[in-house]
CSV table of C-alpha atoms in Angstrom, one decimal:
chain,number,residue,atom,x,y,z
A,42,MET,CA,8.8,63.5,-0.5
A,43,LYS,CA,8.4,67.2,-1.1
A,44,LYS,CA,10.8,67.8,1.9
A,45,LEU,CA,13.5,65.6,0.2
A,46,PHE,CA,13.4,67.6,-3.0
A,47,ILE,CA,13.6,70.9,-1.2
A,48,ILE,CA,16.6,69.6,0.8
A,49,LEU,CA,18.3,68.3,-2.3
A,50,GLY,CA,17.8,71.6,-4.1
A,51,VAL,CA,19.1,73.7,-1.2
A,52,ALA,CA,22.1,71.3,-0.8
A,53,LEU,CA,23.0,71.7,-4.4
A,54,ILE,CA,22.6,75.4,-4.5
A,55,CYS,CA,24.3,76.2,-1.2
A,56,SER,CA,27.2,73.8,-1.3
A,57,ILE,CA,30.4,75.7,-2.0
A,58,SER,CA,33.9,74.4,-1.8
A,59,LEU,CA,37.3,74.2,-3.4
A,60,PRO,CA,37.5,71.7,-6.3
A,61,ALA,CA,37.3,68.2,-5.0
A,62,LEU,CA,38.1,66.1,-8.0
A,63,ALA,CA,39.8,62.7,-7.4
A,64,GLN,CA,43.2,64.0,-8.4
A,65,LYS,CA,45.9,61.6,-7.1
A,66,GLY,CA,47.0,62.7,-3.6
A,67,ASN,CA,44.4,65.5,-3.3
A,68,MET,CA,42.9,65.7,0.2
A,69,LYS,CA,39.8,67.6,1.4
A,70,LEU,CA,37.9,67.7,4.6
A,71,GLY,CA,34.6,69.5,5.3
A,72,PRO,CA,31.2,69.5,6.8
A,73,THR,CA,28.1,67.6,5.5
A,74,VAL,CA,24.4,68.1,5.8
A,75,SER,CA,22.1,65.1,4.9
A,76,TYR,CA,18.5,64.0,5.1
A,77,GLY,CA,17.7,60.3,5.9
A,78,THR,CA,14.4,58.7,5.0
A,79,GLY,CA,14.7,56.1,7.7
A,80,VAL,CA,15.5,58.4,10.6
A,81,GLU,CA,13.2,61.1,9.0
A,82,ASN,CA,15.6,63.8,10.2
A,83,LEU,CA,18.5,66.0,9.2
A,84,GLY,CA,22.0,64.9,9.9
A,85,VAL,CA,25.2,66.9,10.3
A,86,GLY,CA,28.8,65.5,10.0
A,87,ALA,CA,32.1,65.6,8.2
A,88,LYS,CA,33.5,63.9,5.1
A,89,PHE,CA,37.1,63.4,4.0
A,90,HIS,CA,38.2,62.9,0.4
A,91,TYR,CA,41.5,61.4,-0.7
A,92,GLY,CA,42.4,61.0,-4.3
A,93,ILE,CA,43.9,57.5,-4.8
A,94,THR,CA,44.1,57.9,-8.6
A,95,ASP,CA,42.8,60.6,-10.9
A,96,GLN,CA,39.5,58.7,-11.2
A,97,ILE,CA,39.2,57.0,-7.8
A,98,ARG,CA,38.9,58.6,-4.3
A,99,LEU,CA,38.4,57.3,-0.8
A,100,ALA,CA,35.5,59.2,1.0
A,101,PRO,CA,35.1,58.2,4.6
A,102,GLY,CA,32.5,60.2,6.6
A,103,PHE,CA,30.6,60.5,9.8
A,104,THR,CA,27.0,61.7,10.4
A,105,TYR,CA,25.2,62.5,13.6
A,106,TRP,CA,21.4,62.3,13.0
A,107,LEU,CA,19.4,65.0,14.8
A,108,VAL,CA,16.8,62.6,16.2
A,109,SER,CA,14.7,63.7,19.2
A,110,GLY,CA,15.0,61.4,22.3
A,111,ALA,CA,17.8,59.2,20.9
A,112,THR,CA,21.4,59.3,19.9
A,113,SER,CA,21.7,58.2,16.3
A,114,TRP,CA,24.9,58.2,14.1
A,115,GLU,CA,26.6,56.5,11.2
A,116,ALA,CA,30.1,56.1,10.0
A,117,ASN,CA,30.8,55.4,6.3
A,118,LEU,CA,33.8,54.2,4.3
A,119,ASP,CA,32.9,55.0,0.7
A,120,GLY,CA,34.8,54.9,-2.6
A,121,ASN,CA,34.0,57.3,-5.4
A,122,TYR,CA,34.6,56.6,-9.1
A,123,MET,CA,34.7,59.9,-11.2
A,124,PHE,CA,33.3,59.8,-14.7
A,125,GLY,CA,31.8,62.3,-17.2
A,126,GLU,CA,34.2,64.9,-15.9
A,127,SER,CA,34.4,68.2,-17.8
A,128,ASP,CA,35.1,71.9,-17.0
A,129,LYS,CA,31.4,72.3,-16.3
A,130,MET,CA,30.6,69.3,-14.1
A,131,ALA,CA,31.6,65.8,-12.9
A,132,PHE,CA,29.6,62.8,-11.9
A,133,TYR,CA,30.7,60.0,-9.6
A,134,ALA,CA,29.4,56.6,-8.6
A,135,LEU,CA,29.8,55.6,-4.9
A,136,GLY,CA,29.9,52.4,-3.0
A,137,GLY,CA,31.0,51.4,0.5
A,138,LEU,CA,30.4,50.2,4.0
A,139,ASN,CA,28.0,51.8,6.5
A,140,ILE,CA,27.9,51.3,10.3
A,141,TYR,CA,24.8,52.7,11.9
A,142,GLY,CA,24.3,53.1,15.7
A,143,VAL,CA,21.4,54.2,17.8
A,144,SER,CA,20.9,54.3,21.6
A,145,ILE,CA,17.9,55.4,23.6
A,146,GLU,CA,17.0,55.8,27.3
A,147,VAL,CA,13.4,55.6,28.6
A,148,MET,CA,12.6,55.9,32.3
A,149,GLY,CA,16.2,55.0,33.3
A,150,ILE,CA,16.4,51.9,31.0
A,151,SER,CA,18.9,52.1,28.2
A,152,SER,CA,19.1,50.2,24.9
A,153,SER,CA,21.4,50.4,21.9
A,154,ALA,CA,22.0,48.7,18.6
A,155,THR,CA,24.6,48.8,15.9
A,156,GLU,CA,23.9,47.7,12.3
A,157,VAL,CA,26.2,47.2,9.3
A,158,GLY,CA,25.1,47.9,5.7
A,159,LEU,CA,26.3,48.7,2.2
A,160,ASN,CA,26.2,52.1,0.5
A,161,ALA,CA,25.4,52.6,-3.2
A,162,GLY,CA,24.7,55.9,-4.9
A,163,ALA,CA,26.0,58.7,-7.0
A,164,GLY,CA,27.0,62.4,-6.8
A,165,LEU,CA,27.3,65.5,-8.9
A,166,GLN,CA,29.9,68.3,-8.7
A,167,LEU,CA,29.2,71.7,-10.4
A,168,PRO,CA,31.8,74.5,-10.5
A,169,LEU,CA,30.4,77.7,-9.1
A,170,GLY,CA,33.4,79.8,-9.9
A,171,ALA,CA,37.1,79.6,-10.6
A,172,LYS,CA,37.8,77.9,-7.3
A,173,MET,CA,34.4,76.8,-6.0
A,174,THR,CA,32.4,73.6,-6.5
A,175,GLY,CA,28.9,72.6,-5.5
A,176,ILE,CA,28.4,69.0,-4.5
A,177,ALA,CA,25.2,67.0,-4.2
A,178,GLU,CA,25.0,63.3,-3.3
A,179,ALA,CA,22.3,60.6,-3.0
A,180,LYS,CA,22.9,57.1,-1.7
A,181,TYR,CA,20.9,54.2,-0.5
A,182,VAL,CA,22.0,52.2,2.6
A,183,LEU,CA,21.3,48.5,2.2
A,184,GLY,CA,21.0,46.5,5.4
A,185,ASN,CA,18.9,46.4,8.6
A,186,ALA,CA,19.0,50.2,8.8
A,187,ASP,CA,17.8,50.8,5.1
A,188,GLN,CA,17.3,54.4,4.1
A,189,LEU,CA,17.8,56.8,1.3
A,190,GLU,CA,20.2,59.6,2.1
A,191,ILE,CA,20.3,62.9,0.2
A,192,GLY,CA,22.9,65.5,1.1
A,193,ARG,CA,25.7,67.8,0.3
A,194,ALA,CA,29.3,67.9,1.2
A,195,HIS,CA,31.5,71.0,1.6
A,196,VAL,CA,34.9,69.5,0.9
């Protein structure tokens, strides 16, 4: 649990990006770093934000989990609803679809599985300057591959 709080703190402090509010038509793409409690490892990936309206944005992403001895990944199609927005910070709720895949090979025998789940969570955006924003996000994946994911996006 201590590791989760350290990662969340580092993610919030180190995340720097251009403003990523849900302004209609606004598009951003950038790297992500996450920690998953189910895989018990860090993940790296990318996230795209597209502002559908001034309060709603589409946020698909991909994460490759750094799991030793296996290939583990997930693809997400999330939506964000912005609220509590001010010059100092913005909060958002998120929900969406998760597809998790894992494959492993032991002594020449391969096995793989793909699971579908739902995402529910929230995020926080903090301006770090005139054109920079720190982003931290926590979500829970509900399904056969249940896990809490804490991370940051640089979008």
